[in-house]
Short mmCIF file of C-alpha atoms in Angstrom, two decimals:
data_model
loop_
_atom_site.label_atom_id
_atom_site.label_comp_id
_atom_site.label_asym_id
_atom_site.label_seq_id
_atom_site.Cartn_x
_atom_site.Cartn_y
_atom_site.Cartn_z
CA MET C 32 0.00 0.00 0.00
CA LYS C 33 2.89 2.35 0.85
CA LEU C 34 4.51 1.60 -2.49
CA PHE C 35 1.24 2.44 -4.25
CA ASN C 36 0.98 5.77 -2.42
CA VAL C 37 4.54 6.66 -3.40
CA PHE C 38 3.75 5.79 -7.01
CA VAL C 39 0.63 8.01 -7.00
CA LEU C 40 2.58 10.88 -5.43
CA ALA C 41 5.28 10.57 -8.08
CA LEU C 42 2.71 10.65 -10.88
CA SER C 43 1.08 13.73 -9.33
CA CYS C 44 4.40 15.56 -9.21
CA ILE C 45 5.11 14.68 -12.83
CA GLY C 46 1.64 15.91 -13.83
CA ILE C 47 2.09 19.20 -12.01
CA CYS C 48 5.50 19.79 -13.58
CA SER C 49 4.33 18.92 -17.07
CA SER C 50 1.27 21.17 -16.81
CA ASP C 51 3.42 24.24 -16.17
CA SER C 52 4.58 24.52 -19.75
CA PHE C 53 3.73 23.34 -23.24
CA LYS C 54 7.38 23.64 -24.26
CA CYS C 55 9.59 20.60 -24.72
CA THR C 56 12.69 20.70 -22.49
CA THR C 57 14.63 18.07 -24.45
CA LYS C 58 17.70 19.49 -26.17
CA PRO C 59 16.93 19.72 -29.92
CA ALA C 60 18.96 17.77 -32.46
CA LYS C 61 21.35 19.60 -34.77
CA ILE C 62 19.45 19.72 -38.05
CA PRO C 63 20.55 21.90 -41.00
CA LYS C 64 18.26 24.90 -41.40
CA GLU C 65 18.75 25.51 -45.12
CA TRP C 66 15.70 23.41 -46.01
CA ARG C 67 13.43 25.82 -44.11
CA ASP C 68 12.97 28.25 -46.96
CA MET C 69 9.68 29.95 -46.05
CA VAL C 70 10.07 33.70 -45.66
CA VAL C 71 8.88 35.55 -42.55
CA PRO C 72 5.96 37.52 -44.11
CA CYS C 73 4.56 34.29 -45.53
CA ILE C 74 4.97 32.42 -42.24
CA LYS C 75 3.24 35.13 -40.21
CA ILE C 76 0.22 35.50 -42.47
CA LEU C 77 -0.20 31.71 -42.69
CA GLU C 78 -0.04 31.40 -38.90
CA ALA C 79 -2.71 34.10 -38.64
CA GLN C 80 -4.95 32.02 -40.92
CA VAL C 81 -5.15 29.34 -38.22
CA LYS C 82 -7.01 31.80 -35.99
CA VAL C 83 -9.25 32.84 -38.89
CA GLU C 84 -10.29 29.23 -39.49
CA ILE C 85 -10.87 28.56 -35.78
CA GLN C 86 -12.97 31.71 -35.44
CA ALA C 87 -15.06 30.57 -38.41
CA ALA C 88 -15.50 27.20 -36.70
CA MET C 89 -16.60 28.93 -33.48
CA THR C 90 -19.16 30.98 -35.42
CA TYR C 91 -20.60 27.88 -37.09
CA LEU C 92 -20.75 26.13 -33.70
CA ALA C 93 -22.72 29.09 -32.35
CA MET C 94 -25.10 28.83 -35.32
CA GLY C 95 -25.51 25.10 -34.79
CA ALA C 96 -26.26 25.60 -31.10
CA HIS C 97 -28.72 28.41 -31.86
CA PHE C 98 -30.81 26.31 -34.24
CA ALA C 99 -30.70 23.33 -31.84
CA ARG C 100 -32.39 25.32 -29.06
CA ASP C 101 -35.85 24.13 -28.05
CA THR C 102 -37.29 27.57 -28.82
CA VAL C 103 -35.93 27.46 -32.39
CA ASN C 104 -35.86 23.71 -33.14
CA ARG C 105 -34.43 23.59 -36.65
CA PRO C 106 -32.39 20.34 -36.55
CA GLY C 107 -31.55 20.50 -40.25
CA PHE C 108 -29.91 23.90 -39.94
CA SER C 109 -28.17 22.81 -36.73
CA MET C 110 -26.71 19.73 -38.43
CA PHE C 111 -25.58 21.77 -41.44
CA PHE C 112 -23.75 24.37 -39.36
CA ILE C 113 -22.16 21.82 -37.01
CA LYS C 114 -20.81 20.05 -40.10
CA SER C 115 -19.51 23.39 -41.38
CA ALA C 116 -17.76 23.96 -38.03
CA ASN C 117 -15.97 20.62 -38.38
CA GLU C 118 -14.83 21.56 -41.88
CA GLU C 119 -13.37 24.86 -40.65
CA ARG C 120 -11.59 23.05 -37.83
CA MET C 121 -10.06 20.68 -40.37
CA HIS C 122 -8.88 23.68 -42.40
CA ALA C 123 -7.01 24.97 -39.34
CA ILE C 124 -5.43 21.54 -38.87
CA LYS C 125 -4.36 21.47 -42.52
CA VAL C 126 -2.65 24.86 -42.17
CA ILE C 127 -0.83 23.69 -39.03
CA GLU C 128 0.21 20.46 -40.75
CA TYR C 129 1.54 22.42 -43.73
CA LEU C 130 3.59 24.73 -41.49
CA LEU C 131 5.04 21.70 -39.72
CA MET C 132 5.83 20.05 -43.04
CA ARG C 133 7.80 23.16 -44.05
CA GLY C 134 9.78 23.14 -40.79
CA GLN C 135 7.85 25.82 -38.91
CA LEU C 136 6.22 25.84 -35.44
CA THR C 137 9.28 24.09 -33.99
CA SER C 138 10.07 26.45 -31.11
CA ASP C 139 6.85 27.74 -29.54
CA VAL C 140 3.27 27.15 -30.68
CA SER C 141 1.68 29.08 -27.80
CA ASN C 142 0.69 31.93 -30.13
CA LEU C 143 -1.60 29.51 -31.98
CA LEU C 144 -3.17 28.30 -28.73
CA LYS C 145 -4.57 31.58 -27.43
CA PHE C 146 -8.19 30.47 -27.62
CA PRO C 147 -11.13 30.51 -27.39
CA LEU C 148 -11.89 33.11 -30.00
CA PRO C 149 -15.37 34.68 -29.97
CA SER C 150 -17.88 33.85 -32.66
CA ILE C 151 -19.05 36.60 -35.00
CA GLY C 152 -22.63 36.30 -33.67
CA THR C 153 -24.73 34.34 -31.19
CA GLN C 154 -28.33 34.77 -32.41
CA TRP C 155 -29.96 34.78 -35.83
CA GLU C 156 -33.45 35.89 -36.78
CA ASN C 157 -34.05 33.02 -39.20
CA GLY C 158 -32.34 30.62 -41.59
CA VAL C 159 -31.84 33.22 -44.32
CA HIS C 160 -30.10 35.52 -41.84
CA ALA C 161 -27.75 32.73 -40.71
CA LEU C 162 -26.97 31.57 -44.25
CA THR C 163 -26.29 35.17 -45.29
CA ASP C 164 -23.86 35.59 -42.39
CA ALA C 165 -22.24 32.29 -43.37
CA LEU C 166 -21.77 33.47 -46.96
CA GLN C 167 -20.22 36.73 -45.79
CA LEU C 168 -17.94 34.77 -43.46
CA GLU C 169 -16.79 32.44 -46.24
CA THR C 170 -16.24 35.40 -48.57
CA GLN C 171 -13.94 36.99 -45.98
CA VAL C 172 -12.06 33.71 -45.48
CA THR C 173 -11.57 33.51 -49.25
CA ARG C 174 -10.18 37.06 -49.30
CA ASN C 175 -7.75 36.09 -46.54
CA ILE C 176 -6.55 33.07 -48.48
CA ARG C 177 -6.07 35.17 -51.61
CA GLU C 178 -4.06 37.65 -49.52
CA ILE C 179 -1.85 34.79 -48.31
CA ILE C 180 -1.31 33.71 -51.91
CA GLU C 181 -0.36 37.24 -52.96
CA THR C 182 1.99 37.65 -49.99
CA CYS C 183 3.74 34.32 -50.52
CA GLU C 184 3.90 34.65 -54.30
CA THR C 185 5.58 38.05 -54.25
CA PRO C 186 6.79 38.90 -50.70
CA LYS C 187 7.60 42.58 -50.24
CA ASP C 188 11.32 43.30 -50.74
CA ILE C 189 12.10 39.55 -50.82
CA PRO C 190 12.77 37.86 -54.20
CA PHE C 191 11.16 34.53 -53.30
CA ASN C 192 8.11 32.92 -54.88
CA ASP C 193 6.70 30.10 -52.76
CA TYR C 194 5.29 28.12 -55.68
CA HIS C 195 4.44 25.07 -53.61
CA LEU C 196 2.35 26.90 -51.01
CA VAL C 197 0.58 28.98 -53.66
CA ASP C 198 -0.31 25.82 -55.59
CA TYR C 199 -1.44 24.08 -52.39
CA LEU C 200 -3.73 26.92 -51.33
CA THR C 201 -5.13 27.37 -54.83
CA GLY C 202 -5.99 23.70 -55.30
CA GLU C 203 -6.77 22.61 -51.74
CA PHE C 204 -8.51 25.68 -50.32
CA LEU C 205 -9.78 28.05 -53.01
CA GLU C 206 -11.61 25.32 -54.92
CA GLU C 207 -13.54 24.38 -51.78
CA GLN C 208 -14.14 28.03 -50.87
CA TYR C 209 -15.70 28.98 -54.20
CA THR C 210 -17.78 25.79 -54.33
CA GLY C 211 -19.02 26.43 -50.78
CA GLN C 212 -19.87 30.05 -51.54
CA ARG C 213 -21.94 29.03 -54.54
CA ASP C 214 -23.75 26.42 -52.44
CA LEU C 215 -24.59 28.99 -49.75
CA ALA C 216 -25.81 31.50 -52.34
CA GLY C 217 -28.09 28.83 -53.81
CA LYS C 218 -29.44 27.92 -50.38
CA ILE C 219 -30.19 31.59 -49.61
CA SER C 220 -32.02 31.93 -52.93
CA THR C 221 -34.15 28.80 -52.47
CA LEU C 222 -34.97 29.42 -48.82
CA GLY C 223 -35.75 33.09 -49.47
CA LYS C 224 -38.27 32.17 -52.14
CA MET C 225 -39.88 29.50 -49.95
CA MET C 226 -40.23 31.90 -47.02
CA GLU C 227 -41.58 34.64 -49.27
CA SER C 228 -44.31 32.29 -50.49
CA HIS C 229 -45.02 30.29 -47.31
CA GLY C 230 -43.48 32.23 -44.41
CA PRO C 231 -42.26 30.17 -41.41
CA LEU C 232 -43.76 27.04 -42.99
CA GLY C 233 -41.32 27.46 -45.88
CA GLU C 234 -38.39 27.49 -43.45
CA PHE C 235 -39.80 24.43 -41.66
CA LEU C 236 -40.03 22.48 -44.92
CA TYR C 237 -36.56 23.61 -45.99
CA ASP C 238 -35.16 22.48 -42.63
CA LYS C 239 -36.63 19.02 -43.18
CA LYS C 240 -34.91 18.78 -46.56
CA LEU C 241 -31.61 19.87 -44.98
CA LEU C 242 -31.99 17.24 -42.28
CA ASN C 243 -32.64 14.51 -44.85
CA GLY C 244 -29.70 15.59 -47.01
CA GLU C 245 -31.92 16.49 -49.96
CA ILE C 246 -30.37 19.96 -50.40
#
């Protein structure tokens, strides 16, 4: 029993020590740095994109929670926005994975962990309002990605074109952004017409179609 108590105490001490810092105390290996060829302006703006994606995820989570409330009860909209939140979270993970692949985030990642970030809103009048906010949010995210591409393609005062990152963002992110924006615009159009003709009943029917994956 005494041996068990000593073991528990040792584990507690280790836990307390490890919780004090996220930084690794192991001496790093001597690895050549020439392969890390990303320039500082490109690194900084790409790191900032992680927070943009997480904030978008937080906003979609807020939308999903709003439509799941008993006083709103639109499970189709809730499911759609929760799924959108997961997609934005995966975008943040992809950006982090890319930075790691290029040899970044090796010293201190605490700047990427200063969360939670607030959502853009917490309540929405109806489905059209929420979808409109979502479209505006995605449009801003697209602008941010285009800004990253411009910065990394022609960094100011630095003759370096990061072809690989530009190609990655163009193919992996922009394609999905533009497709998603078109989908949201179509949803706003359809739902707006249904609500104009049938009022709240139109939103109820649209929610059912969302829930069943028909639109």
